[in-house]
Amino acid sequence: EATDKLRSNYEHIILLGRSMGALLVLNESVRCSEKIKAVIAIATPLKINVTCKAITNNIKIGFKVKTTSPDVLSMIDKMGVEQGNWWQYASWLPRIADLFRLISITKHQLPSITVPVLAIHCQHDELVSSKSLTMLQQRLACATTITLPTSSHFHFSPTDFTTLQLAIQKLLPPA
């Protein structure tokens, strides 16, 4: 619905999605390719790799462990989970099932993507395998890829955030 509204108001659209949102914008670019000028896909979970760090960070959140870790604090912020409510994880099970369905759909859609794609992977991603980026490189001739060397799934380092901003600015038409 949001893309359809944008399509009716703007001639050129650039879609950006992170994690599950990256899967959504890749699929949307197939449906609306005539107006989509580019897609920015950050941490696209085509291949999942749950690391010990991810499990440890979730335990810290679920059991209210005091921490100043930027990764954990970013997880709390971006996931909207209150620290100490471990029981909320059970409510995610339907969304996790949705994620795996969407991964399968997206893998089948990759050959149909014709718009330019900027695919970004975080070197220290605790959930998304670097094989996801490799898959995008191999299956999308229209893909430009970058790896942010000091960022994780939920946290961008200041240096990597600047790199991310510059890469996105290159996609934008001149003002």
Short mmCIF file of C-alpha atoms in Angstrom, two decimals:
data_model
loop_
_atom_site.label_atom_id
_atom_site.label_comp_id
_atom_site.label_asym_id
_atom_site.label_seq_id
_atom_site.Cartn_x
_atom_site.Cartn_y
_atom_site.Cartn_z
CA GLU A 1 0.00 0.00 0.00
CA ALA A 2 2.80 2.42 0.86
CA THR A 3 4.57 1.79 -2.45
CA ASP A 4 1.33 2.25 -4.38
CA LYS A 5 0.78 5.59 -2.64
CA LEU A 6 4.35 6.66 -3.46
CA ARG A 7 3.90 5.53 -7.08
CA SER A 8 0.86 7.78 -7.46
CA ASN A 9 2.71 10.83 -6.08
CA TYR A 10 6.29 10.45 -7.38
CA GLU A 11 7.93 9.59 -10.65
CA HIS A 12 11.08 8.05 -9.13
CA ILE A 13 11.19 5.91 -6.00
CA ILE A 14 14.14 4.40 -4.12
CA LEU A 15 13.18 1.71 -1.62
CA LEU A 16 15.31 0.95 1.44
CA GLY A 17 14.87 -2.00 3.75
CA ARG A 18 16.90 -3.57 6.52
CA SER A 19 16.72 -7.27 7.41
CA MET A 20 13.18 -8.51 6.75
CA GLY A 21 12.48 -5.11 5.20
CA ALA A 22 15.24 -5.80 2.66
CA LEU A 23 13.36 -8.90 1.54
CA LEU A 24 10.17 -6.86 1.25
CA VAL A 25 11.72 -4.10 -0.88
CA LEU A 26 13.42 -6.61 -3.18
CA ASN A 27 10.07 -8.27 -3.83
CA GLU A 28 8.33 -4.94 -4.23
CA SER A 29 10.86 -3.92 -6.88
CA VAL A 30 9.61 -6.79 -9.06
CA ARG A 31 5.97 -5.77 -8.64
CA CYS A 32 6.59 -2.07 -9.34
CA SER A 33 9.75 -2.03 -11.43
CA GLU A 34 8.57 0.76 -13.74
CA LYS A 35 8.80 3.43 -11.04
CA ILE A 36 11.39 1.94 -8.71
CA LYS A 37 14.74 3.49 -9.59
CA ALA A 38 16.81 1.57 -7.04
CA VAL A 39 16.65 -0.67 -4.01
CA ILE A 40 18.88 -0.47 -0.96
CA ALA A 41 18.92 -3.81 0.84
CA ILE A 42 20.73 -3.84 4.18
CA ALA A 43 21.44 -7.13 5.99
CA THR A 44 19.29 -9.18 3.60
CA PRO A 45 18.62 -12.50 5.36
CA LEU A 46 18.72 -14.91 2.42
CA LYS A 47 20.96 -17.17 4.51
CA ILE A 48 20.64 -17.18 8.30
CA ASN A 49 23.57 -17.70 10.64
CA VAL A 50 22.63 -17.28 14.30
CA THR A 51 25.88 -16.78 16.18
CA CYS A 52 26.74 -17.25 19.84
CA LYS A 53 26.83 -13.46 20.07
CA ALA A 54 23.17 -13.28 18.99
CA ILE A 55 22.15 -15.84 21.59
CA THR A 56 24.20 -14.11 24.30
CA ASN A 57 22.74 -10.70 23.44
CA ASN A 58 19.20 -12.07 23.55
CA ILE A 59 19.86 -13.66 26.94
CA LYS A 60 21.16 -10.31 28.21
CA ILE A 61 17.95 -8.65 27.08
CA GLY A 62 15.64 -11.39 28.27
CA PHE A 63 17.15 -11.60 31.73
CA LYS A 64 17.74 -7.87 32.26
CA VAL A 65 21.53 -8.09 32.44
CA LYS A 66 22.97 -4.59 32.86
CA THR A 67 25.07 -3.71 29.84
CA THR A 68 26.49 -0.79 27.92
CA SER A 69 27.07 -2.90 24.79
CA PRO A 70 26.10 -0.86 21.70
CA ASP A 71 24.91 -4.10 20.05
CA VAL A 72 22.52 -4.94 22.89
CA LEU A 73 21.29 -1.37 23.30
CA SER A 74 20.67 -1.14 19.54
CA MET A 75 18.77 -4.44 19.64
CA ILE A 76 16.51 -3.13 22.39
CA ASP A 77 15.91 0.06 20.42
CA LYS A 78 15.35 -1.49 16.99
CA MET A 79 13.37 -4.54 18.09
CA GLY A 80 11.17 -2.63 20.51
CA VAL A 81 11.66 -5.22 23.24
CA GLU A 82 11.71 -4.27 26.87
CA GLN A 83 14.66 -5.66 28.73
CA GLY A 84 13.56 -8.36 31.15
CA ASN A 85 10.47 -9.57 29.27
CA TRP A 86 11.91 -12.86 28.00
CA TRP A 87 8.41 -14.27 27.53
CA GLN A 88 7.88 -11.83 24.64
CA TYR A 89 10.16 -13.98 22.50
CA ALA A 90 7.37 -16.57 22.19
CA SER A 91 5.20 -13.97 20.45
CA TRP A 92 7.83 -13.75 17.68
CA LEU A 93 7.31 -17.33 16.49
CA PRO A 94 4.70 -16.39 13.84
CA ARG A 95 6.99 -13.60 12.57
CA ILE A 96 9.92 -16.02 12.36
CA ALA A 97 7.76 -18.35 10.26
CA ASP A 98 6.82 -15.34 8.08
CA LEU A 99 10.52 -14.54 7.68
CA PHE A 100 11.35 -18.01 6.35
CA ARG A 101 8.40 -17.89 3.92
CA LEU A 102 9.57 -14.49 2.71
CA ILE A 103 13.15 -15.75 2.29
CA SER A 104 11.89 -18.53 0.03
CA ILE A 105 9.74 -16.14 -2.03
CA THR A 106 12.62 -13.68 -2.41
CA LYS A 107 15.07 -16.35 -3.57
CA HIS A 108 12.62 -17.27 -6.33
CA GLN A 109 12.12 -13.59 -7.25
CA LEU A 110 15.83 -12.73 -7.59
CA PRO A 111 16.02 -13.54 -11.33
CA SER A 112 13.14 -11.10 -11.94
CA ILE A 113 14.80 -8.12 -10.26
CA THR A 114 15.95 -5.62 -12.88
CA VAL A 115 16.35 -2.40 -10.91
CA PRO A 116 19.74 -1.37 -9.50
CA VAL A 117 20.31 -2.87 -6.05
CA LEU A 118 22.74 -1.61 -3.44
CA ALA A 119 23.26 -4.62 -1.17
CA ILE A 120 24.93 -3.92 2.16
CA HIS A 121 26.24 -6.51 4.60
CA CYS A 122 27.59 -5.90 8.08
CA GLN A 123 30.81 -7.83 8.71
CA HIS A 124 29.84 -8.67 12.30
CA ASP A 125 26.20 -9.52 11.59
CA GLU A 126 25.12 -11.99 14.23
CA LEU A 127 22.05 -13.22 12.30
CA VAL A 128 22.65 -12.88 8.55
CA SER A 129 25.33 -14.96 6.88
CA SER A 130 27.78 -13.30 4.50
CA LYS A 131 26.57 -15.96 2.04
CA SER A 132 23.49 -13.76 1.60
CA LEU A 133 25.65 -11.05 0.04
CA THR A 134 27.39 -13.63 -2.14
CA MET A 135 24.00 -14.88 -3.33
CA LEU A 136 22.94 -11.35 -4.26
CA GLN A 137 26.23 -10.77 -6.11
CA GLN A 138 25.85 -14.01 -8.06
CA ARG A 139 22.16 -13.75 -8.91
CA LEU A 140 21.74 -10.02 -9.52
CA ALA A 141 23.68 -8.47 -12.37
CA CYS A 142 22.21 -5.15 -11.23
CA ALA A 143 23.71 -5.37 -7.72
CA THR A 144 26.44 -3.26 -6.20
CA THR A 145 27.63 -4.64 -2.89
CA ILE A 146 29.46 -3.22 0.08
CA THR A 147 30.45 -4.68 3.42
CA LEU A 148 30.53 -2.51 6.51
CA PRO A 149 33.60 -3.80 8.38
CA THR A 150 32.79 -2.70 11.94
CA SER A 151 29.01 -3.00 12.14
CA SER A 152 26.57 -5.70 13.27
CA HIS A 153 22.96 -6.54 12.48
CA PHE A 154 21.51 -3.98 14.86
CA HIS A 155 24.33 -1.47 15.24
CA PHE A 156 26.20 0.67 12.70
CA SER A 157 29.52 2.08 13.85
CA PRO A 158 29.89 5.83 13.20
CA THR A 159 32.48 5.21 10.46
CA ASP A 160 30.32 2.60 8.75
CA PHE A 161 27.26 4.83 9.07
CA THR A 162 29.14 7.53 7.13
CA THR A 163 30.09 4.93 4.48
CA LEU A 164 26.43 3.89 4.30
CA GLN A 165 25.29 7.50 3.88
CA LEU A 166 27.79 8.14 1.09
CA ALA A 167 26.79 4.97 -0.76
CA ILE A 168 23.12 5.97 -0.58
CA GLN A 169 23.88 9.53 -1.73
CA LYS A 170 25.52 8.12 -4.87
CA LEU A 171 22.17 6.56 -5.79
CA LEU A 172 20.28 9.83 -5.52
CA PRO A 173 19.75 11.97 -8.60
CA PRO A 174 21.61 15.30 -8.61
CA ALA A 175 19.67 18.05 -6.84
#
